[in-house]
Amino acid sequence: RRNGDPLSAMRKKVETEIHKVYPTVEQFCWDNDLSKATVSNFLHGKKDFQVSTLIKIADALGMKLAILLKP
């Protein structure tokens, strides 16, 4: 990819936040009505994601999604 992995830091932050409250990603998904496959794919960088999916994950963690373009 031209910009490397621009979501790498976000993936690490999301995983850290999940494990602060939940013993597993699976439990996080069950409790927040999220697809385990979708969250797992996001955490492992296996797919590109819609902003709406990222918003759902952020909402489930009590966080806000911020997107920034830099020159």
Coordinates of N, CA, C and O in Angstrom, one line a residue:
R1 N 0.8 -1.2 0.0 CA 0.0 0.0 0.0 C 0.9 1.2 0.0 O 1.9 1.3 0.6
R2 N 0.4 2.3 -0.6 CA 1.2 3.5 -0.8 C 1.4 4.1 0.6 O 2.5 4.6 0.8
N3 N 0.5 4.1 1.5 CA 0.7 4.8 2.8 C 0.9 3.7 3.9 O 0.6 4.0 5.1
G4 N 1.4 2.6 3.6 CA 1.6 1.5 4.6 C 0.2 1.1 5.1 O -0.7 0.8 4.3
D5 N 0.1 1.0 6.4 CA -1.2 0.6 7.0 C -1.7 1.7 7.8 O -1.3 1.8 9.0
P6 N -2.5 2.6 7.2 CA -2.9 3.8 8.0 C -3.8 3.5 9.2 O -4.0 4.3 10.0
L7 N -4.4 2.3 9.3 CA -5.2 1.9 10.4 C -4.5 1.1 11.4 O -5.2 0.7 12.4
S8 N -3.2 0.9 11.3 CA -2.5 0.1 12.2 C -2.6 0.6 13.7 O -2.9 -0.2 14.6
A9 N -2.4 1.8 13.9 CA -2.5 2.4 15.3 C -3.9 2.3 15.8 O -4.1 2.0 17.0
M10 N -4.9 2.4 14.9 CA -6.3 2.3 15.4 C -6.6 0.9 15.8 O -7.3 0.6 16.8
R11 N -6.1 -0.1 15.0 CA -6.3 -1.5 15.3 C -5.8 -1.8 16.7 O -6.4 -2.5 17.5
K12 N -4.6 -1.4 17.0 CA -3.9 -1.6 18.3 C -4.7 -1.0 19.4 O -4.9 -1.6 20.4
K13 N -5.2 0.2 19.2 CA -6.0 1.0 20.2 C -7.3 0.2 20.5 O -7.7 0.0 21.6
V14 N -8.0 -0.2 19.4 CA -9.3 -0.9 19.6 C -9.1 -2.2 20.3 O -9.8 -2.5 21.3
E15 N -8.0 -2.9 20.0 CA -7.8 -4.2 20.7 C -7.5 -4.0 22.1 O -8.0 -4.7 23.0
T16 N -6.7 -3.0 22.4 CA -6.3 -2.6 23.8 C -7.6 -2.2 24.6 O -7.8 -2.7 25.7
E17 N -8.4 -1.4 24.0 CA -9.7 -1.0 24.7 C -10.6 -2.2 24.9 O -11.3 -2.2 25.9
I18 N -10.7 -3.0 23.9 CA -11.6 -4.2 24.1 C -11.1 -5.0 25.3 O -11.9 -5.4 26.2
H19 N -9.8 -5.3 25.4 CA -9.3 -6.1 26.5 C -9.3 -5.5 27.8 O -9.1 -6.1 28.8
K20 N -9.5 -4.2 27.9 CA -9.6 -3.5 29.2 C -10.9 -3.9 29.9 O -11.0 -3.9 31.1
V21 N -12.0 -4.2 29.1 CA -13.3 -4.5 29.6 C -13.7 -5.9 29.4 O -14.4 -6.5 30.2
Y22 N -13.3 -6.5 28.3 CA -13.8 -7.9 27.9 C -12.7 -8.9 27.9 O -11.6 -8.6 27.5
P23 N -13.0 -10.1 28.4 CA -11.9 -11.1 28.4 C -11.5 -11.6 27.0 O -10.4 -12.0 26.7
T24 N -12.5 -11.5 26.0 CA -12.2 -11.9 24.6 C -12.9 -10.9 23.6 O -13.8 -10.2 24.0
V25 N -12.4 -10.9 22.4 CA -13.0 -10.2 21.4 C -14.4 -10.7 21.1 O -15.4 -10.0 20.9
E26 N -14.5 -12.0 21.2 CA -15.8 -12.7 21.0 C -16.9 -12.2 22.0 O -18.0 -11.9 21.6
Q27 N -16.5 -12.0 23.2 CA -17.4 -11.5 24.3 C -17.8 -10.1 23.9 O -19.0 -9.7 24.1
F28 N -16.9 -9.3 23.5 CA -17.1 -7.9 23.1 C -18.2 -7.9 22.0 O -19.1 -7.1 22.0
C29 N -18.0 -8.7 21.0 CA -18.9 -8.8 19.9 C -20.3 -9.2 20.3 O -21.3 -8.6 19.9
W30 N -20.4 -10.2 21.2 CA -21.7 -10.7 21.6 C -22.4 -9.6 22.4 O -23.6 -9.4 22.2
D31 N -21.7 -8.9 23.3 CA -22.3 -7.9 24.1 C -22.7 -6.7 23.4 O -23.6 -5.9 23.8
N32 N -22.1 -6.5 22.2 CA -22.4 -5.2 21.5 C -23.0 -5.5 20.1 O -23.1 -4.6 19.3
D33 N -23.5 -6.7 19.9 CA -24.2 -7.1 18.7 C -23.4 -6.8 17.4 O -23.9 -6.1 16.5
L34 N -22.1 -7.1 17.5 CA -21.2 -6.9 16.3 C -20.8 -8.3 15.8 O -20.7 -9.3 16.5
S35 N -20.6 -8.3 14.5 CA -20.1 -9.6 13.9 C -18.7 -9.9 14.3 O -17.8 -9.0 14.1
K36 N -18.5 -11.1 14.9 CA -17.1 -11.5 15.3 C -16.2 -11.5 14.1 O -15.0 -11.1 14.2
A37 N -16.7 -12.0 13.0 CA -15.8 -12.1 11.8 C -15.4 -10.7 11.3 O -14.2 -10.5 10.9
T38 N -16.3 -9.7 11.3 CA -16.0 -8.4 10.9 C -15.0 -7.7 11.8 O -14.0 -7.1 11.3
V39 N -15.2 -7.9 13.1 CA -14.2 -7.3 14.0 C -12.9 -7.9 13.9 O -11.8 -7.3 13.9
S40 N -12.9 -9.3 13.8 CA -11.6 -10.0 13.7 C -10.9 -9.6 12.4 O -9.7 -9.4 12.4
N41 N -11.6 -9.5 11.3 CA -11.0 -9.1 10.1 C -10.4 -7.7 10.2 O -9.3 -7.4 9.7
F42 N -11.1 -6.8 10.9 CA -10.6 -5.4 11.1 C -9.3 -5.5 11.9 O -8.3 -4.9 11.6
L43 N -9.3 -6.2 13.0 CA -8.2 -6.3 13.9 C -7.0 -6.9 13.3 O -5.8 -6.5 13.6
H44 N -7.2 -7.8 12.3 CA -6.1 -8.4 11.6 C -5.8 -7.8 10.2 O -4.9 -8.4 9.5
G45 N -6.4 -6.7 9.9 CA -6.1 -6.0 8.7 C -6.4 -6.8 7.4 O -5.8 -6.6 6.4
K46 N -7.5 -7.6 7.5 CA -7.7 -8.5 6.3 C -8.7 -7.9 5.3 O -8.8 -8.4 4.2
K47 N -9.3 -6.7 5.6 CA -10.3 -6.1 4.7 C -10.3 -4.6 4.9 O -9.9 -4.1 5.9
D48 N -10.8 -4.0 3.8 CA -11.0 -2.5 4.0 C -12.4 -2.4 4.6 O -13.3 -3.3 4.3
F49 N -12.6 -1.4 5.3 CA -13.9 -1.3 6.1 C -14.6 0.0 5.8 O -14.1 1.0 5.4
Q50 N -16.0 -0.1 5.9 CA -16.8 1.1 5.7 C -16.7 1.9 7.0 O -16.5 1.4 8.1
V51 N -16.8 3.2 6.9 CA -16.8 4.1 8.0 C -17.9 3.7 9.0 O -17.6 3.7 10.2
S52 N -19.0 3.3 8.5 CA -20.1 2.9 9.4 C -19.7 1.8 10.3 O -20.1 1.7 11.5
T53 N -18.9 0.8 9.9 CA -18.5 -0.3 10.7 C -17.5 0.2 11.8 O -17.6 -0.2 12.9
L54 N -16.6 1.1 11.4 CA -15.7 1.7 12.4 C -16.4 2.5 13.4 O -16.1 2.5 14.6
I55 N -17.5 3.2 13.0 CA -18.3 4.0 14.0 C -19.0 3.0 15.0 O -19.0 3.3 16.2
K56 N -19.5 1.9 14.5 CA -20.1 0.9 15.4 C -19.2 0.4 16.4 O -19.5 0.3 17.6
I57 N -17.9 0.1 16.0 CA -16.9 -0.4 16.9 C -16.6 0.7 17.9 O -16.5 0.5 19.1
A58 N -16.4 1.9 17.5 CA -16.1 3.0 18.3 C -17.2 3.3 19.3 O -16.9 3.5 20.6
D59 N -18.4 3.3 18.9 CA -19.6 3.5 19.8 C -19.6 2.4 20.8 O -19.9 2.7 22.0
A60 N -19.4 1.1 20.5 CA -19.4 0.0 21.4 C -18.3 0.2 22.5 O -18.5 -0.3 23.6
L61 N -17.2 0.9 22.2 CA -16.2 1.2 23.1 C -16.3 2.5 23.9 O -15.5 2.9 24.7
G62 N -17.4 3.2 23.6 CA -17.7 4.5 24.2 C -16.7 5.6 23.7 O -16.3 6.5 24.4
M63 N -16.3 5.4 22.4 CA -15.3 6.3 21.8 C -15.9 7.0 20.6 O -17.0 6.6 20.1
K64 N -15.2 8.0 20.1 CA -15.6 8.7 18.9 C -14.6 8.3 17.8 O -13.4 8.2 18.1
L65 N -15.0 8.2 16.6 CA -14.2 8.0 15.4 C -13.8 9.4 14.9 O -14.6 10.2 14.6
A66 N -12.5 9.6 14.7 CA -12.0 10.8 14.1 C -11.1 10.4 12.9 O -10.3 9.6 13.0
I67 N -11.4 11.1 11.8 CA -10.7 10.8 10.5 C -9.9 12.1 10.1 O -10.5 13.1 10.1
L68 N -8.7 11.9 9.9 CA -7.8 13.1 9.6 C -7.0 12.8 8.4 O -6.3 11.8 8.2
L69 N -7.0 13.8 7.4 CA -6.1 13.7 6.3 C -5.0 14.7 6.5 O -5.2 15.9 6.9
K70 N -3.8 14.3 6.3 CA -2.6 15.2 6.5 C -1.9 15.4 5.1 O -1.9 14.5 4.3
P71 N -1.4 16.6 5.0 CA -0.7 16.9 3.7 C 0.6 16.1 3.6 O 1.2 15.7 4.6

